[in-house]
PDB file of C-alpha atoms in Angstrom:
ATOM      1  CA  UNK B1189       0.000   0.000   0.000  1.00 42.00           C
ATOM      2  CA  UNK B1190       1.161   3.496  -0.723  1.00 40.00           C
ATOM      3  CA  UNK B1191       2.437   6.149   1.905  1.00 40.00           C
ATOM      4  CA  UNK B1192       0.673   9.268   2.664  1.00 42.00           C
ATOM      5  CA  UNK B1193       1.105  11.759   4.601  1.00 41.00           C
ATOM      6  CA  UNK B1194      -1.153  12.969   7.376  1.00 42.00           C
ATOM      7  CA  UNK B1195      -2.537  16.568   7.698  1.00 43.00           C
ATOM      8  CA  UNK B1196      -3.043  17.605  11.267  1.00 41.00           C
ATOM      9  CA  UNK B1197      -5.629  20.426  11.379  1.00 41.00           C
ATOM     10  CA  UNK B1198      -6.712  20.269  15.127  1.00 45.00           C
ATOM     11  CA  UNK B1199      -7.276  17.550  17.404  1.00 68.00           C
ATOM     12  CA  UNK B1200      -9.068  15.272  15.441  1.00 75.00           C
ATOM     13  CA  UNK B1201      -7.742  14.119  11.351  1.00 84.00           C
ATOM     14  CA  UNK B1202      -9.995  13.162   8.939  1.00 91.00           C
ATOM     15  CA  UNK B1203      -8.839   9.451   7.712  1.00 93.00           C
ATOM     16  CA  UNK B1204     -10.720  10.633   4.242  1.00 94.00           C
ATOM     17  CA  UNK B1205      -9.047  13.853   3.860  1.00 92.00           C
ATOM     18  CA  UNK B1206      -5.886  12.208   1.723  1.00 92.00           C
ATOM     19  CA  UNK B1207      -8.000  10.091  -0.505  1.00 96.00           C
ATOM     20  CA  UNK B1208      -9.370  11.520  -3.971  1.00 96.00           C
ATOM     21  CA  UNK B1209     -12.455   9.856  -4.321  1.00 97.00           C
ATOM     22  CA  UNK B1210     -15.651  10.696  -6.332  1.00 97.00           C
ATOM     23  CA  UNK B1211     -18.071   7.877  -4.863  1.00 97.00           C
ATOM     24  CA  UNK B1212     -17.905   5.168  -2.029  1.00 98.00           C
ATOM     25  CA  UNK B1213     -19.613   1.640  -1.937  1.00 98.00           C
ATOM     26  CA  UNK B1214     -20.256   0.005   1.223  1.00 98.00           C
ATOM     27  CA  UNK B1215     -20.067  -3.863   0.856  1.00 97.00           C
ATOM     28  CA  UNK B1216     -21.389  -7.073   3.196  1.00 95.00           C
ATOM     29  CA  UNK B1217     -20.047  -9.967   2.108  1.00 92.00           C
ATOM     30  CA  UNK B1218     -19.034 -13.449   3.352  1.00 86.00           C
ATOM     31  CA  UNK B1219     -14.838 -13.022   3.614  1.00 74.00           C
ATOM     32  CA  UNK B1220     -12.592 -15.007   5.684  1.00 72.00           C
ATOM     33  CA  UNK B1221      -8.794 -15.490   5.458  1.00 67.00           C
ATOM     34  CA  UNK B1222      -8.613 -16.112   1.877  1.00 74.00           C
ATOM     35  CA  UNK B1223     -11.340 -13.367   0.719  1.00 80.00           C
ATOM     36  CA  UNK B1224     -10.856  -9.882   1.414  1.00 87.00           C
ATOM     37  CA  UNK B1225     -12.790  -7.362  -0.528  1.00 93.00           C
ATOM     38  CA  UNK B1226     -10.652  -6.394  -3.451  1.00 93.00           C
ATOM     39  CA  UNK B1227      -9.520  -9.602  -5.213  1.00 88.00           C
ATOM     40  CA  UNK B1228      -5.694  -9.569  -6.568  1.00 87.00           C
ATOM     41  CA  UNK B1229      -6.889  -8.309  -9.519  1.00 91.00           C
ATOM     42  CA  UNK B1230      -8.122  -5.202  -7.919  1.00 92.00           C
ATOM     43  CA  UNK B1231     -11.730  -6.159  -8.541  1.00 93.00           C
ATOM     44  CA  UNK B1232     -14.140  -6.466  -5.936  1.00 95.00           C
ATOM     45  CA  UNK B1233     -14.825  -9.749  -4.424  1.00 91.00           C
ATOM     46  CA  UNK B1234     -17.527 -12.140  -5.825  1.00 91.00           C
ATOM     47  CA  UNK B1235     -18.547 -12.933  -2.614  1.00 90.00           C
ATOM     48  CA  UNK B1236     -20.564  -9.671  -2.007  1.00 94.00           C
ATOM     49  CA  UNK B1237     -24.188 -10.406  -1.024  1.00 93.00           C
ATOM     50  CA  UNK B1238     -25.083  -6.530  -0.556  1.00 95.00           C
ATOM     51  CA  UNK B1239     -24.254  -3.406  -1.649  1.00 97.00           C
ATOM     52  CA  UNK B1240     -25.032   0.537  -0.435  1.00 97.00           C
ATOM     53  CA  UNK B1241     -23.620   3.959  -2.329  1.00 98.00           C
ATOM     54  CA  UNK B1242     -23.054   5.961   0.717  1.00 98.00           C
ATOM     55  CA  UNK B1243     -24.391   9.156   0.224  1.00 97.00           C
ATOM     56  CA  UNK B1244     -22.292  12.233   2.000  1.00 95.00           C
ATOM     57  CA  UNK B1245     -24.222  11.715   5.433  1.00 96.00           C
ATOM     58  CA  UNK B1246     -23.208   8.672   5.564  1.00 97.00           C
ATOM     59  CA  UNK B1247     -20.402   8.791   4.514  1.00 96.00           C
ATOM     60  CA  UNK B1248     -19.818  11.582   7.849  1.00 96.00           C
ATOM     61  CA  UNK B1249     -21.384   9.575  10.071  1.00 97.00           C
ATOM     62  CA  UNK B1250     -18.452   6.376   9.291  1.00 97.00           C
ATOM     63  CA  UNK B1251     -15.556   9.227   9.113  1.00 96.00           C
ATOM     64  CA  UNK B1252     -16.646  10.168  12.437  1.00 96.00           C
ATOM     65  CA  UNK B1253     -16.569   6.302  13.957  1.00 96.00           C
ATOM     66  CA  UNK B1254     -12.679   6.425  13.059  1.00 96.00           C
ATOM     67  CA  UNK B1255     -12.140   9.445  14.163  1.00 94.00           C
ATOM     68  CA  UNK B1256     -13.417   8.122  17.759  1.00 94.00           C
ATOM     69  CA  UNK B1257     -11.004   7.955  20.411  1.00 90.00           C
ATOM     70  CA  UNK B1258     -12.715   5.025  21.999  1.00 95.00           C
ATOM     71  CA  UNK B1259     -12.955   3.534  19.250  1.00 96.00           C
ATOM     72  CA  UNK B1260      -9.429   2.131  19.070  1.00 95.00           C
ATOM     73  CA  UNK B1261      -7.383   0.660  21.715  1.00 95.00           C
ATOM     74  CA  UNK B1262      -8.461  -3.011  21.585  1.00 93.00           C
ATOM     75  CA  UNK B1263      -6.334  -6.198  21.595  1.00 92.00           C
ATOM     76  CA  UNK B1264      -5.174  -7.285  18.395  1.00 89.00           C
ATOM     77  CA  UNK B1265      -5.762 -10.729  17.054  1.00 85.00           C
ATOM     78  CA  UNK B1266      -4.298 -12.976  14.381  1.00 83.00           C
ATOM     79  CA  UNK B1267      -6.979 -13.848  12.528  1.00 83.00           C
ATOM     80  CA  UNK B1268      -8.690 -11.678   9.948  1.00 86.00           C
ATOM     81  CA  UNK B1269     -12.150 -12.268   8.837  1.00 86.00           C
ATOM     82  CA  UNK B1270     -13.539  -9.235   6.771  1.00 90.00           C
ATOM     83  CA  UNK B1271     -17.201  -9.367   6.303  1.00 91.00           C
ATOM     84  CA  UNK B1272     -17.941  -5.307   5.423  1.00 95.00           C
ATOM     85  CA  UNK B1273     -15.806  -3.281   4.085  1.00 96.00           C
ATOM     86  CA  UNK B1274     -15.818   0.299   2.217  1.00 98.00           C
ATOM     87  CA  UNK B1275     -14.571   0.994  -1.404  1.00 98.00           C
ATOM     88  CA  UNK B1276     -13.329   4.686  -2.174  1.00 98.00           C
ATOM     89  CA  UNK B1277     -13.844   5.090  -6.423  1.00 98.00           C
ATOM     90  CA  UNK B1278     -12.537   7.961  -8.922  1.00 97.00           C
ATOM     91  CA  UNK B1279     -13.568   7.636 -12.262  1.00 97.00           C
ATOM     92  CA  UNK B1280     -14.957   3.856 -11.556  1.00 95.00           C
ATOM     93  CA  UNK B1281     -11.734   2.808 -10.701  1.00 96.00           C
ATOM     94  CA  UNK B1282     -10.596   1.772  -7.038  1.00 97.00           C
ATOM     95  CA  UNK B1283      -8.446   4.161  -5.212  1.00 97.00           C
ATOM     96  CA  UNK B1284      -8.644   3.112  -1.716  1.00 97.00           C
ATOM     97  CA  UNK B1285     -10.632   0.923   0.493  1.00 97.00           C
ATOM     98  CA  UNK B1286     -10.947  -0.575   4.183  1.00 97.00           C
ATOM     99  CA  UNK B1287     -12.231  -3.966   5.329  1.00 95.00           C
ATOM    100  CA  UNK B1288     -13.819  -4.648   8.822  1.00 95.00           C
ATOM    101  CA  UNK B1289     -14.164  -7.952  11.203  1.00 92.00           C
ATOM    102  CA  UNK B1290     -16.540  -7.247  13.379  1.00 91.00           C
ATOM    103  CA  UNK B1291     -15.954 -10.977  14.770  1.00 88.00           C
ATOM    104  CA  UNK B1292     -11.746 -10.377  15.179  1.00 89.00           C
ATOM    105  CA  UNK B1293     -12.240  -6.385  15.925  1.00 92.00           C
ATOM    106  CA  UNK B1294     -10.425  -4.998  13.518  1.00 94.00           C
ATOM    107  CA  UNK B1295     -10.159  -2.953  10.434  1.00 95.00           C
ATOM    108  CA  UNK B1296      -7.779  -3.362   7.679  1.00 93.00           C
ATOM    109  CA  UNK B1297      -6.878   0.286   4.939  1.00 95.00           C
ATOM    110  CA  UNK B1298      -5.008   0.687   2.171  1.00 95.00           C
ATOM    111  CA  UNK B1299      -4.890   4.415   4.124  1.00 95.00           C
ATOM    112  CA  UNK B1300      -3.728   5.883   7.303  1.00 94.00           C
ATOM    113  CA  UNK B1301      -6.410   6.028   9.938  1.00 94.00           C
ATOM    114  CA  UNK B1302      -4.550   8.536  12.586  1.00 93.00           C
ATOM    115  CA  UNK B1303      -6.590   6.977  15.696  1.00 92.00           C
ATOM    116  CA  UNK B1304      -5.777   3.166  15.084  1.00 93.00           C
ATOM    117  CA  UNK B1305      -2.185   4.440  14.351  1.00 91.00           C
ATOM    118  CA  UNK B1306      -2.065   6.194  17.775  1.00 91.00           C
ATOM    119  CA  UNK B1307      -2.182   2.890  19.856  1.00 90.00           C
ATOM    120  CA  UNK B1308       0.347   1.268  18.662  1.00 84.00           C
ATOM    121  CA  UNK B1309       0.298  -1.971  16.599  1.00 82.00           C
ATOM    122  CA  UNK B1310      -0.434  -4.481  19.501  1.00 84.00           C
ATOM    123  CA  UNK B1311      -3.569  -2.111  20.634  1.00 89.00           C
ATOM    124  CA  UNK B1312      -4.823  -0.756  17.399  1.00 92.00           C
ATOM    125  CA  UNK B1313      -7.397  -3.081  17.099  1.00 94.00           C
ATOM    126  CA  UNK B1314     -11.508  -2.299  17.745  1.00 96.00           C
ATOM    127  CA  UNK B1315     -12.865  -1.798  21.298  1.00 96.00           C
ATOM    128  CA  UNK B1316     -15.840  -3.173  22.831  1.00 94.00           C
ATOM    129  CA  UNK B1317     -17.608   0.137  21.820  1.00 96.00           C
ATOM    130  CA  UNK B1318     -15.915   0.637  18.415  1.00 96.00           C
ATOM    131  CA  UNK B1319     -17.700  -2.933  18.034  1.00 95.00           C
ATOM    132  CA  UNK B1320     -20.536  -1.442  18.798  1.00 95.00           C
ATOM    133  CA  UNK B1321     -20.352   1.437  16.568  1.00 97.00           C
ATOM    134  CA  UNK B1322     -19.867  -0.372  13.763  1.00 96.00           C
ATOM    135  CA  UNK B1323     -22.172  -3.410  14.389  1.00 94.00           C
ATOM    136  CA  UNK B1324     -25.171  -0.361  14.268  1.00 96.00           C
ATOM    137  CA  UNK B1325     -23.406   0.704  11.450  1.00 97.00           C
ATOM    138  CA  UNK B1326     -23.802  -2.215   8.901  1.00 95.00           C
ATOM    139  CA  UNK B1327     -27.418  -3.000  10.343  1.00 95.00           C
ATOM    140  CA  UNK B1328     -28.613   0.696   9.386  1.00 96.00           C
ATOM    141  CA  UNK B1329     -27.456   0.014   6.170  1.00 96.00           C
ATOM    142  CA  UNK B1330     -29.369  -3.295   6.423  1.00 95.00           C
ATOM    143  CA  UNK B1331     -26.306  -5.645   5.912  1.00 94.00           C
ATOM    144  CA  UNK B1332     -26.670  -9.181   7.707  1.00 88.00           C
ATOM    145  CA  UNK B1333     -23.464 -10.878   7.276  1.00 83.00           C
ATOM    146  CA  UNK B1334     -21.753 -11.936  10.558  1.00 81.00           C
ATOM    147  CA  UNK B1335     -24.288  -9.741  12.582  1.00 79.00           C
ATOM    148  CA  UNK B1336     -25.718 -12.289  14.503  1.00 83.00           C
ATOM    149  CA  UNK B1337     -23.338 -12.079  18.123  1.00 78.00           C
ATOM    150  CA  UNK B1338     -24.723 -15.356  19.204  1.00 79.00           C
ATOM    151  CA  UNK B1339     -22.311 -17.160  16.711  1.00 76.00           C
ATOM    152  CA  UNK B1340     -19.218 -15.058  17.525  1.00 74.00           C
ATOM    153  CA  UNK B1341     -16.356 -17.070  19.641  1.00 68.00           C
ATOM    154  CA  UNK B1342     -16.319 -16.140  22.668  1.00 61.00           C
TER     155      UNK B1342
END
């Protein structure tokens, strides 16, 4: 993944404001180890069962879950099982994206998200209430995949 660099305007930095995008695409789909969201051929995965344009409130109301301070701070795990993720577009083309397991607690981006980067690599991983955030997230946009807490591992 490419480098860039952060602007600090403030407290708080806007994870979005380095990426030149002209849409974004929400995505719930069935990933695991082996499927993430962009394929290696920089297509999107095959896998997706759902699919929301975000419009610019939305798209607000996700910048401001990573811009969270509690958000971040949780243990991180070794496994990685993406089931949502977010795909930045200019020109139809993929510029940037970011993949979420809601069942490890953690978020994978091609870009620099300044509060998971504050923590430090062993604690950059969701909280309990960035979880949360999230979870409420993906159900307002009526996704379903890996939602249901009673089959998480405890």
């Amino acid at each position: 993944p490419h480098e860039k660099s952060i602007q600090k305007t403030g407290k708080l930095i806007n994870p979005f404001a380095t990426i030149q995008f002209d849409s974004a695409i929400a995505y719930d789909f069935p990933g695991n180890t082996n499927i993430s969201l962009v394929d290696s051929n920089g297509e999107i995965t095959k896998s997706v069962t759902k699919q929301v344009k975000l419009d610019s409130l939305q798209l607000v109301s996700f910048k401001n879950i990573l811009m969270d301070s509690t958000v971040f701070g949780g243990d991180k795990v070794m496994d990685f099982y993406p089931h949502f993720g977010i795909a930045f577009f200019k020109n139809q083309s993929i510029v940037d994206f970011l993949e979420v397991s809601l069942v490890c607690g953690d978020i994978y981006s091609t870009f620099k998200i300044p509060e998971k980067e504050k923590q430090g690599y062993l604690n950059s991983a969701l909280t309990d209430a960035g979880i949360e955030k999230i979870w409420q997230y993906c159900k307002n946009l009526g996704f379903t995949q890996y939602l249901d807490r009673s089959k998480w591992p405890r």
